[in-house]
CSV table of C-alpha atoms in Angstrom, one decimal:
chain,number,residue,atom,x,y,z
A,1,MET,CA,-55.1,39.4,-31.5
A,2,LYS,CA,-56.4,38.7,-28.0
A,3,ARG,CA,-57.3,35.2,-29.2
A,4,ILE,CA,-53.8,34.6,-30.5
A,5,ILE,CA,-52.3,35.8,-27.3
A,6,SER,CA,-54.6,33.6,-25.2
A,7,LEU,CA,-53.8,30.5,-27.3
A,8,CYS,CA,-50.1,31.2,-27.0
A,9,PHE,CA,-50.4,31.6,-23.3
A,10,ALA,CA,-52.3,28.3,-23.0
A,11,SER,CA,-49.7,26.5,-25.1
A,12,LEU,CA,-47.0,27.8,-22.9
A,13,LEU,CA,-48.8,26.6,-19.8
A,14,LEU,CA,-49.1,23.1,-21.3
A,15,LEU,CA,-45.4,23.1,-22.2
A,16,LEU,CA,-44.4,24.1,-18.7
A,17,GLY,CA,-46.7,21.6,-17.2
A,18,GLY,CA,-45.2,18.9,-19.2
A,19,CYS,CA,-41.7,19.6,-18.0
A,20,THR,CA,-42.4,17.9,-14.6
A,21,THR,CA,-43.2,14.2,-14.8
A,22,VAL,CA,-43.7,11.9,-11.8
A,23,VAL,CA,-44.0,8.2,-11.4
A,24,SER,CA,-47.0,7.5,-9.1
A,25,SER,CA,-46.9,4.1,-7.4
A,26,ASN,CA,-49.4,2.3,-5.1
A,27,VAL,CA,-47.4,0.8,-2.3
A,28,THR,CA,-48.5,-1.7,0.4
A,29,ALA,CA,-45.9,-3.2,2.8
A,30,PHE,CA,-46.5,-5.8,5.5
A,31,ASN,CA,-43.9,-6.1,8.1
A,32,GLU,CA,-43.0,-7.6,11.4
A,33,TRP,CA,-39.8,-5.7,11.6
A,34,PRO,CA,-37.9,-6.1,14.9
A,35,ALA,CA,-37.4,-3.0,17.0
A,36,ASP,CA,-33.7,-3.9,17.3
A,37,LEU,CA,-31.9,-5.7,14.5
A,38,PRO,CA,-28.1,-5.1,15.0
A,39,ASN,CA,-27.0,-7.4,12.2
A,40,LYS,CA,-28.4,-6.3,8.9
A,41,SER,CA,-26.3,-8.6,6.7
A,42,PHE,CA,-28.1,-10.0,3.7
A,43,VAL,CA,-27.8,-12.1,0.5
A,44,PHE,CA,-30.1,-12.3,-2.5
A,45,GLU,CA,-32.1,-15.4,-3.0
A,46,HIS,CA,-32.6,-16.2,-6.6
A,47,THR,CA,-32.8,-19.1,-9.1
A,48,ASP,CA,-30.1,-20.1,-11.5
A,49,ALA,CA,-32.2,-18.6,-14.3
A,50,GLN,CA,-32.4,-15.3,-12.5
A,51,ASN,CA,-28.7,-15.4,-11.8
A,52,ASN,CA,-28.0,-15.5,-15.6
A,53,ASP,CA,-30.7,-12.9,-16.4
A,54,LEU,CA,-29.0,-9.5,-17.0
A,55,GLU,CA,-32.2,-7.6,-16.6
A,56,TYR,CA,-32.8,-9.2,-13.2
A,57,ARG,CA,-29.3,-8.5,-12.1
A,58,ASN,CA,-29.7,-4.9,-13.0
A,59,TYR,CA,-32.8,-4.6,-10.8
A,60,GLU,CA,-31.0,-6.5,-8.0
A,61,GLY,CA,-28.4,-3.8,-8.1
A,62,LEU,CA,-31.1,-1.1,-7.6
A,63,VAL,CA,-32.4,-3.0,-4.6
A,64,ARG,CA,-28.9,-3.4,-3.2
A,65,SER,CA,-28.3,0.3,-3.4
A,66,GLU,CA,-31.5,1.1,-1.5
A,67,LEU,CA,-30.7,-1.5,1.2
A,68,GLN,CA,-27.2,-0.1,1.6
A,69,ARG,CA,-28.7,3.3,2.0
A,70,LEU,CA,-30.7,2.0,4.9
A,71,GLY,CA,-27.7,0.5,6.6
A,72,PHE,CA,-27.8,-3.1,5.3
A,73,VAL,CA,-24.6,-4.9,4.3
A,74,GLN,CA,-24.4,-7.5,1.6
A,75,GLN,CA,-22.5,-10.7,2.5
A,76,ASP,CA,-20.5,-12.7,-0.1
A,77,ASN,CA,-20.8,-15.7,2.1
A,78,ALA,CA,-24.4,-16.8,2.1
A,79,THR,CA,-24.1,-18.8,5.3
A,80,ALA,CA,-23.0,-15.7,7.2
A,81,ALA,CA,-25.9,-13.5,6.2
A,82,GLN,CA,-28.8,-13.0,8.6
A,83,LEU,CA,-31.3,-12.0,6.0
A,84,LYS,CA,-32.4,-13.1,2.5
A,85,VAL,CA,-33.8,-10.8,-0.1
A,86,ALA,CA,-35.9,-11.9,-3.0
A,87,LEU,CA,-37.7,-9.9,-5.8
A,88,LYS,CA,-40.0,-10.5,-8.6
A,89,TYR,CA,-41.6,-8.2,-11.2
A,90,ASP,CA,-43.8,-8.1,-14.3
A,91,ILE,CA,-45.4,-5.7,-16.7
A,92,THR,CA,-48.8,-6.1,-18.5
A,93,ALA,CA,-50.6,-3.9,-21.0
A,94,ARG,CA,-54.3,-3.0,-21.5
A,95,ASP,CA,-56.0,-1.1,-24.4
A,96,VAL,CA,-57.8,2.1,-23.6
A,97,HIS,CA,-60.4,3.7,-25.9
A,98,VAL,CA,-61.3,7.3,-25.3
A,99,VAL,CA,-64.2,9.4,-26.7
A,100,GLU,CA,-64.1,13.0,-25.7
A,101,PRO,CA,-65.9,16.2,-26.8
A,102,VAL,CA,-63.9,18.7,-28.9
A,103,VAL,CA,-64.8,22.4,-29.0
A,104,ALA,CA,-64.3,23.9,-32.5
A,105,ASP,CA,-63.5,27.3,-31.1
A,106,PRO,CA,-62.2,27.2,-27.5
A,107,MET,CA,-62.2,31.0,-27.3
A,108,TRP,CA,-66.0,31.3,-28.0
A,109,TYR,CA,-67.7,33.1,-25.2
A,110,GLY,CA,-71.3,32.9,-26.3
A,111,PRO,CA,-73.8,35.8,-26.2
A,112,TYR,CA,-73.2,36.5,-22.5
A,113,GLY,CA,-69.6,37.1,-22.1
A,114,PRO,CA,-67.1,37.8,-21.0
A,115,TYR,CA,-68.5,41.2,-22.0
A,116,GLY,CA,-71.5,40.1,-23.9
A,117,TRP,CA,-75.2,41.0,-23.5
A,118,GLY,CA,-76.2,41.3,-19.9
A,119,ARG,CA,-72.7,41.8,-18.7
A,120,TYR,CA,-71.0,45.1,-17.7
A,121,GLY,CA,-68.2,46.0,-19.9
A,122,PRO,CA,-67.1,48.0,-23.0
A,123,ARG,CA,-69.4,46.1,-25.4
A,124,TYR,CA,-72.4,46.7,-23.1
A,125,PHE,CA,-72.3,50.4,-24.0
A,126,ASP,CA,-71.5,49.9,-27.7
A,127,PRO,CA,-74.6,50.8,-29.7
A,128,PHE,CA,-73.3,48.8,-32.7
A,129,TYR,CA,-72.8,45.6,-30.6
A,130,ASP,CA,-75.1,42.7,-31.4
A,131,PRO,CA,-75.0,40.1,-28.7
A,132,PHE,CA,-76.5,37.5,-31.1
A,133,TRP,CA,-73.8,37.9,-33.6
A,134,TYR,CA,-72.0,34.9,-32.1
A,135,GLY,CA,-73.2,31.6,-33.5
A,136,PRO,CA,-73.7,28.4,-31.5
A,137,GLN,CA,-70.6,26.8,-30.1
A,138,VAL,CA,-69.6,23.8,-32.3
A,139,VAL,CA,-68.8,20.6,-30.3
A,140,GLY,CA,-67.6,17.4,-32.0
A,141,GLN,CA,-66.0,14.2,-30.8
A,142,ARG,CA,-62.5,12.9,-30.9
A,143,GLU,CA,-61.7,9.2,-30.6
A,144,TYR,CA,-58.4,7.7,-30.0
A,145,ASP,CA,-56.8,4.5,-28.6
A,146,TYR,CA,-53.7,4.0,-26.5
A,147,GLN,CA,-52.1,1.5,-24.1
A,148,LEU,CA,-51.6,1.7,-20.4
A,149,PHE,CA,-48.9,-0.5,-18.8
A,150,LEU,CA,-49.1,-1.9,-15.3
A,151,ARG,CA,-45.7,-2.3,-13.8
A,152,ARG,CA,-45.4,-4.4,-10.6
A,153,LEU,CA,-42.6,-5.2,-8.2
A,154,ASN,CA,-42.6,-7.4,-5.1
A,155,ILE,CA,-39.7,-7.5,-2.6
A,156,THR,CA,-39.4,-9.8,0.4
A,157,ILE,CA,-36.9,-9.9,3.3
A,158,THR,CA,-36.8,-13.0,5.4
A,159,ARG,CA,-34.6,-14.4,8.2
A,160,ALA,CA,-32.0,-16.7,6.7
A,161,ALA,CA,-32.5,-19.0,9.7
A,162,GLY,CA,-36.0,-20.3,9.8
A,163,GLY,CA,-37.4,-18.3,6.9
A,164,GLN,CA,-39.5,-15.9,9.0
A,165,LYS,CA,-40.8,-13.1,6.7
A,166,LEU,CA,-40.0,-9.7,8.1
A,167,TYR,CA,-40.9,-7.4,5.1
A,168,ASP,CA,-43.1,-8.0,2.1
A,169,VAL,CA,-43.8,-5.0,-0.1
A,170,SER,CA,-45.8,-4.7,-3.3
A,171,VAL,CA,-45.5,-1.8,-5.7
A,172,SER,CA,-47.7,-1.2,-8.7
A,173,SER,CA,-47.6,1.8,-11.1
A,174,GLU,CA,-49.7,2.3,-14.2
A,175,GLY,CA,-48.7,4.6,-17.1
A,176,LYS,CA,-48.0,5.0,-20.8
A,177,MET,CA,-44.3,4.2,-20.4
A,178,SER,CA,-43.7,0.6,-21.7
A,179,SER,CA,-40.1,0.4,-20.7
A,180,LEU,CA,-39.8,-1.5,-17.4
A,181,PRO,CA,-36.1,-0.7,-17.0
A,182,ALA,CA,-36.9,3.0,-17.2
A,183,VAL,CA,-39.5,2.8,-14.5
A,184,MET,CA,-37.9,0.3,-12.2
A,185,PRO,CA,-35.6,2.7,-10.3
A,186,TYR,CA,-38.7,4.6,-9.2
A,187,LEU,CA,-40.6,1.4,-8.2
A,188,VAL,CA,-37.6,0.3,-6.1
A,189,ARG,CA,-37.3,3.7,-4.4
A,190,SER,CA,-41.0,3.6,-3.7
A,191,ALA,CA,-40.7,0.2,-2.1
A,192,PHE,CA,-38.3,1.5,0.6
A,193,THR,CA,-39.9,4.9,1.2
A,194,ASP,CA,-40.4,5.3,5.0
A,195,PHE,CA,-39.0,1.8,5.5
A,196,PRO,CA,-40.4,-0.3,7.2
A,197,GLY,CA,-43.5,1.9,7.6
A,198,LYS,CA,-46.9,1.0,8.9
A,199,SER,CA,-47.8,-2.6,8.2
A,200,GLY,CA,-50.7,-3.2,5.8
A,201,VAL,CA,-51.4,0.5,5.1
A,202,PRO,CA,-51.7,1.3,1.4
A,203,HIS,CA,-50.2,4.6,0.3
A,204,VAL,CA,-49.2,6.5,-2.8
A,205,VAL,CA,-45.6,7.5,-3.5
A,206,LYS,CA,-44.8,10.0,-6.2
A,207,ILE,CA,-41.3,10.5,-7.4
A,208,LYS,CA,-40.2,13.1,-9.9
A,209,VAL,CA,-38.6,11.6,-13.0
A,210,GLU,CA,-35.0,12.6,-13.4
A,211,ASP,CA,-34.0,14.5,-16.5
A,212,GLN,CA,-31.9,11.7,-17.8
A,213,GLN,CA,-34.8,9.4,-17.8
């Protein structure tokens, strides 16, 4: 009975632990951001192919929302904008092979506990208790394969006049989720966390996955 209760409790902990998922991203941003930039008007700089790419346009919308949150204003007239914003992204996969030990009976305590031979407890005083009744713990191996996906995003902000680069951020995140559209909102948010931040200092950003994701 105790074993059943313990197994149920462990399963419950696993279920509760699985309820919270985060996207962890490695972020490195280089910047020469001016101390005072009164005009934050911008346009996106993209190719004709990107302009007709619905996936790209979706990601562009995510970047637009983050920039607007930071006080930037998109200009319809490209010649009137002070800044240009460009983004690129990709996803690659790698195979992972895992070999791990498997315990046949995870509740096996061995001859020494928790109340076995040499330990104080109820069984220690039981004249019928045989500490060597327990057999050796059985350990096997489990092998399995899975794929990890590396999702990467790069965003640059430059001056429209002269092309001086002001902000260049790279975000990478590795996980089992193969859907780039599902992960991209978190990559974009990570790219602008603590904007503009310390130049050239790598850091990790963890964002909780929303329920609808």
